Amino acid sequence: MARDYYGTLGVSRDATPEQLKRAYRKLARELHPDVNPEPEAQERFREVSAVYEVLSDPEKRKLVDLGADPLDPSAGMRGAGGGMGGDPFGGFGLGDIMDAFFGGGGGGGRGPRSRVQPGSDALIRVELTLEECNSGVTREISVETAVLCTSCSGSGCAGDSRPTTCDTCSGRGEVQSVQRSFLGQVVTARPCPTCRGFGEVIPDPCQKCGGEGRVRARRTISAKIPPGVADGMRVRLASQGEVAPGGGPA
Ligand SMILES: [Zn+2]
Ligand SMILES: [Zn+2]
């Protein structure tokens, strides 16, 4: 099933990159999910975007002109693990298109993220006998986890020192760069590499935790499992998971 690349965009085979771009922009404006929520439109938007990605790449376009179908998942890519052909967007990044067309809705003005985040959960598998399932049981479970650093109480700072505003991003937590793309200039923001998006840095990190605010430790937790549990059920033990970087709640 050879795909009609040029037909999908409605251009002739000798279309210039400029004509391709114009055709794609026109279709994208009609079909973009924010404008047209119809499932068929979304399906076509995916197809059109994928086709444009191929034709805008001179190497891939050459393949198409030779009669190949780079979007056919059965052509190459398979074998080494399967699902490579599954993502119809490839590496194109729908976010890029959305940001470019719609002024980066939600992209701007995030500001620095908090250094203190909730910790991640730990999921631990426990095997019970049939009697234990019926009657309920209390189990001692040993977990490798992260606990609050006692030296700095989670602040990550040594002694009485405090975090300071990051010089690289002036505390905004992100740095902006201007890129040229087929839509003209696009300003993109990425997390600041110096402070990792936190907007502040720790000039004098706590020696015990290295500024993390937490240290790894093995803990024993007493898990009370109620009577009547079945295979696959989960019992939540609030505040018993990992303490997060920055000393965030477990
Ligand atoms: Zn920064
Ligand atoms: Zn510490």
XYZ file of C-alpha atoms and ligand atoms in Angstrom:
252
model
C 0.000 0.000 0.000
C 2.009 2.899 -1.275
C 0.864 6.061 0.436
C 0.106 9.076 -1.761
C 2.444 11.520 -0.038
C 2.015 14.424 -2.385
C -1.717 13.839 -2.774
C -2.225 13.916 0.991
C -0.877 17.444 1.114
C -2.496 18.363 -2.171
C 0.722 19.381 -3.893
C 2.441 18.241 -7.058
C 5.516 16.027 -7.021
C 7.792 18.912 -7.897
C 6.498 21.169 -5.105
C 9.142 23.395 -3.549
C 9.773 23.235 0.208
C 7.998 26.584 0.410
C 4.897 25.169 -1.302
C 4.948 22.111 0.955
C 5.119 24.312 3.998
C 2.231 26.455 2.821
C 0.077 23.424 2.006
C 0.798 21.861 5.371
C 0.054 25.046 7.313
C -3.240 25.448 5.535
C -4.311 21.885 6.307
C -3.057 22.054 9.880
C -5.137 25.151 10.520
C -8.258 23.323 9.341
C -7.567 20.008 11.001
C -5.797 20.819 14.232
C -7.554 19.105 17.189
C -8.027 22.451 18.941
C -9.978 23.739 15.977
C -11.659 20.619 14.729
C -12.489 17.979 17.333
C -13.989 15.502 14.818
C -12.220 12.119 15.021
C -11.756 12.021 11.243
C -10.103 15.429 11.344
C -7.712 14.259 14.036
C -6.931 11.168 12.030
C -6.210 13.301 8.966
C -4.196 15.785 11.008
C -1.973 12.944 12.174
C -1.581 11.673 8.636
C -0.924 15.109 7.192
C 1.634 15.903 9.911
C 3.429 12.614 9.422
C 3.504 13.056 5.662
C 4.745 16.625 5.969
C 7.483 15.526 8.302
C 8.678 13.045 5.720
C 8.480 15.387 2.732
C 10.174 18.256 4.559
C 13.197 16.057 5.166
C 15.198 16.015 1.899
C 16.640 12.555 2.628
C 13.244 11.014 3.343
C 11.666 12.826 0.433
C 14.236 11.226 -1.826
C 13.102 7.813 -0.548
C 9.486 8.663 -1.312
C 10.430 9.722 -4.834
C 12.111 6.351 -5.238
C 8.812 4.666 -4.408
C 9.472 3.829 -0.756
C 7.043 4.456 2.082
C 9.004 5.641 5.129
C 5.818 5.782 7.226
C 5.013 2.128 6.674
C 5.891 0.474 9.990
C 6.486 -2.847 8.273
C 9.322 -1.339 6.240
C 12.395 -1.640 8.438
C 12.313 -0.510 12.074
C 10.654 -3.757 13.166
C 12.248 -6.651 14.861
C 14.483 -4.943 17.375
C 11.794 -4.716 19.979
C 8.599 -4.197 18.060
C 6.642 -1.041 18.620
C 8.765 1.492 16.762
C 6.123 2.189 14.149
C 3.407 2.753 16.723
C 3.709 6.470 17.204
C 2.173 8.249 14.244
C 3.856 11.503 15.268
C 7.310 10.036 15.141
C 9.692 12.514 16.657
C 7.743 15.438 15.348
C 6.331 16.562 18.678
C 2.730 17.676 18.550
C 3.667 20.159 21.264
C 5.923 21.940 18.795
C 3.091 22.437 16.375
C 0.634 23.503 19.038
C 3.070 25.918 20.602
C 3.893 27.384 17.271
C 0.318 27.786 16.094
C -1.341 28.738 19.283
C 1.182 30.909 21.000
C 2.440 28.260 23.346
C -0.730 27.948 25.388
C 0.282 26.793 28.820
C 3.908 26.842 27.799
C 4.827 30.240 29.106
C 4.805 31.769 32.523
C 5.310 28.629 34.506
C 8.005 30.093 36.645
C 10.330 27.995 38.728
C 9.034 24.725 40.042
C 9.162 24.144 43.730
C 12.221 22.360 44.980
C 9.993 20.559 47.444
C 7.909 17.871 45.730
C 5.903 15.017 47.184
C 7.909 11.805 47.366
C 7.256 8.830 45.142
C 5.301 5.833 46.272
C 6.767 2.411 46.762
C 4.778 -0.559 45.559
C 5.623 -3.709 47.445
C 4.303 -7.154 46.683
C 3.293 -9.329 49.628
C 2.291 -12.970 49.494
C -0.304 -14.180 51.938
C -1.695 -17.544 52.811
C -5.388 -18.171 52.365
C -5.908 -17.974 56.138
C -4.127 -14.616 56.298
C -6.359 -13.285 53.522
C -9.430 -14.274 55.487
C -8.377 -13.155 58.924
C -6.143 -10.192 58.092
C -2.545 -9.953 59.235
C 0.132 -7.507 60.238
C 3.371 -7.915 58.307
C 6.753 -6.381 58.912
C 8.071 -5.189 55.551
C 11.612 -4.057 54.999
C 11.987 -1.390 52.296
C 14.879 0.426 50.699
C 13.682 3.992 50.786
C 14.647 7.618 51.286
C 14.258 9.351 54.619
C 14.565 12.969 55.687
C 18.157 14.059 56.240
C 18.523 14.720 59.953
C 21.517 17.002 59.486
C 19.688 19.674 57.501
C 16.072 18.661 58.192
C 15.464 18.396 54.467
C 16.617 21.879 53.439
C 19.766 20.499 51.788
C 21.806 23.440 53.115
C 24.791 23.105 55.410
C 24.648 24.876 58.758
C 22.698 28.126 58.647
C 23.223 28.731 54.929
C 20.231 29.227 52.677
C 19.450 28.632 48.985
C 20.257 31.589 46.733
C 18.631 32.776 43.534
C 20.070 31.079 40.446
C 22.237 33.436 38.382
C 21.710 31.641 35.072
C 17.937 32.105 34.970
C 17.553 34.899 37.554
C 15.250 32.643 39.542
C 12.771 32.012 36.722
C 13.691 28.339 36.541
C 13.769 28.308 32.744
C 15.913 29.645 29.965
C 14.557 30.740 26.612
C 16.052 30.189 23.212
C 14.916 31.314 19.800
C 14.795 28.703 17.071
C 14.087 29.054 13.402
C 11.486 26.634 12.157
C 9.199 26.300 9.202
C 6.797 28.648 10.954
C 9.349 31.385 11.429
C 10.943 32.165 14.750
C 9.798 30.076 17.677
C 10.749 30.889 21.223
C 11.120 27.802 23.330
C 11.707 27.584 27.034
C 13.474 24.739 28.748
C 14.298 24.091 32.380
C 17.393 25.958 33.506
C 20.370 23.567 33.410
C 22.092 25.236 36.357
C 19.286 24.954 38.889
C 17.320 22.184 37.114
C 14.258 24.428 36.996
C 14.118 25.231 40.687
C 15.111 28.873 40.334
C 17.460 28.598 43.271
C 20.735 26.881 43.997
C 22.290 25.644 47.210
C 25.679 27.348 47.561
C 26.775 25.274 50.541
C 25.185 21.824 50.351
C 24.643 19.707 53.430
C 27.513 17.230 53.728
C 25.364 14.333 54.778
C 22.836 14.388 51.917
C 24.767 16.393 49.314
C 21.953 18.961 49.107
C 19.240 16.401 48.368
C 17.524 16.872 51.702
C 17.092 13.136 52.011
C 19.261 10.093 52.468
C 18.776 6.476 51.439
C 17.948 4.104 54.216
C 16.394 0.743 54.890
C 13.259 0.954 56.969
C 10.968 -1.626 58.432
C 7.318 -0.814 58.107
C 4.526 -2.569 59.873
C 1.751 -3.141 57.341
C -1.676 -3.964 58.664
C -3.568 -5.949 56.062
C -7.322 -6.072 56.659
C -9.312 -9.296 56.457
C -10.966 -10.178 53.150
C -8.238 -9.085 50.707
C -8.098 -10.704 47.287
C -5.340 -11.235 44.772
C -4.008 -7.971 43.360
C -5.571 -5.658 45.940
C -3.535 -2.736 47.187
C -3.330 -1.484 50.741
C -2.258 2.122 51.033
C 0.082 3.089 53.849
C -0.023 6.883 53.846
C 3.206 8.803 54.500
C 5.319 5.637 54.445
C 6.823 6.081 50.983
C 9.954 7.940 49.960
C 10.800 11.375 51.224
C 11.325 13.493 48.103
C 14.307 15.653 47.137
C 14.107 18.890 49.068
C 12.551 17.059 51.990
C 9.070 16.838 50.424
C 6.395 14.800 52.176
C 6.563 11.022 51.898
Zn 18.432 28.513 37.041
Zn 21.135 17.098 54.556
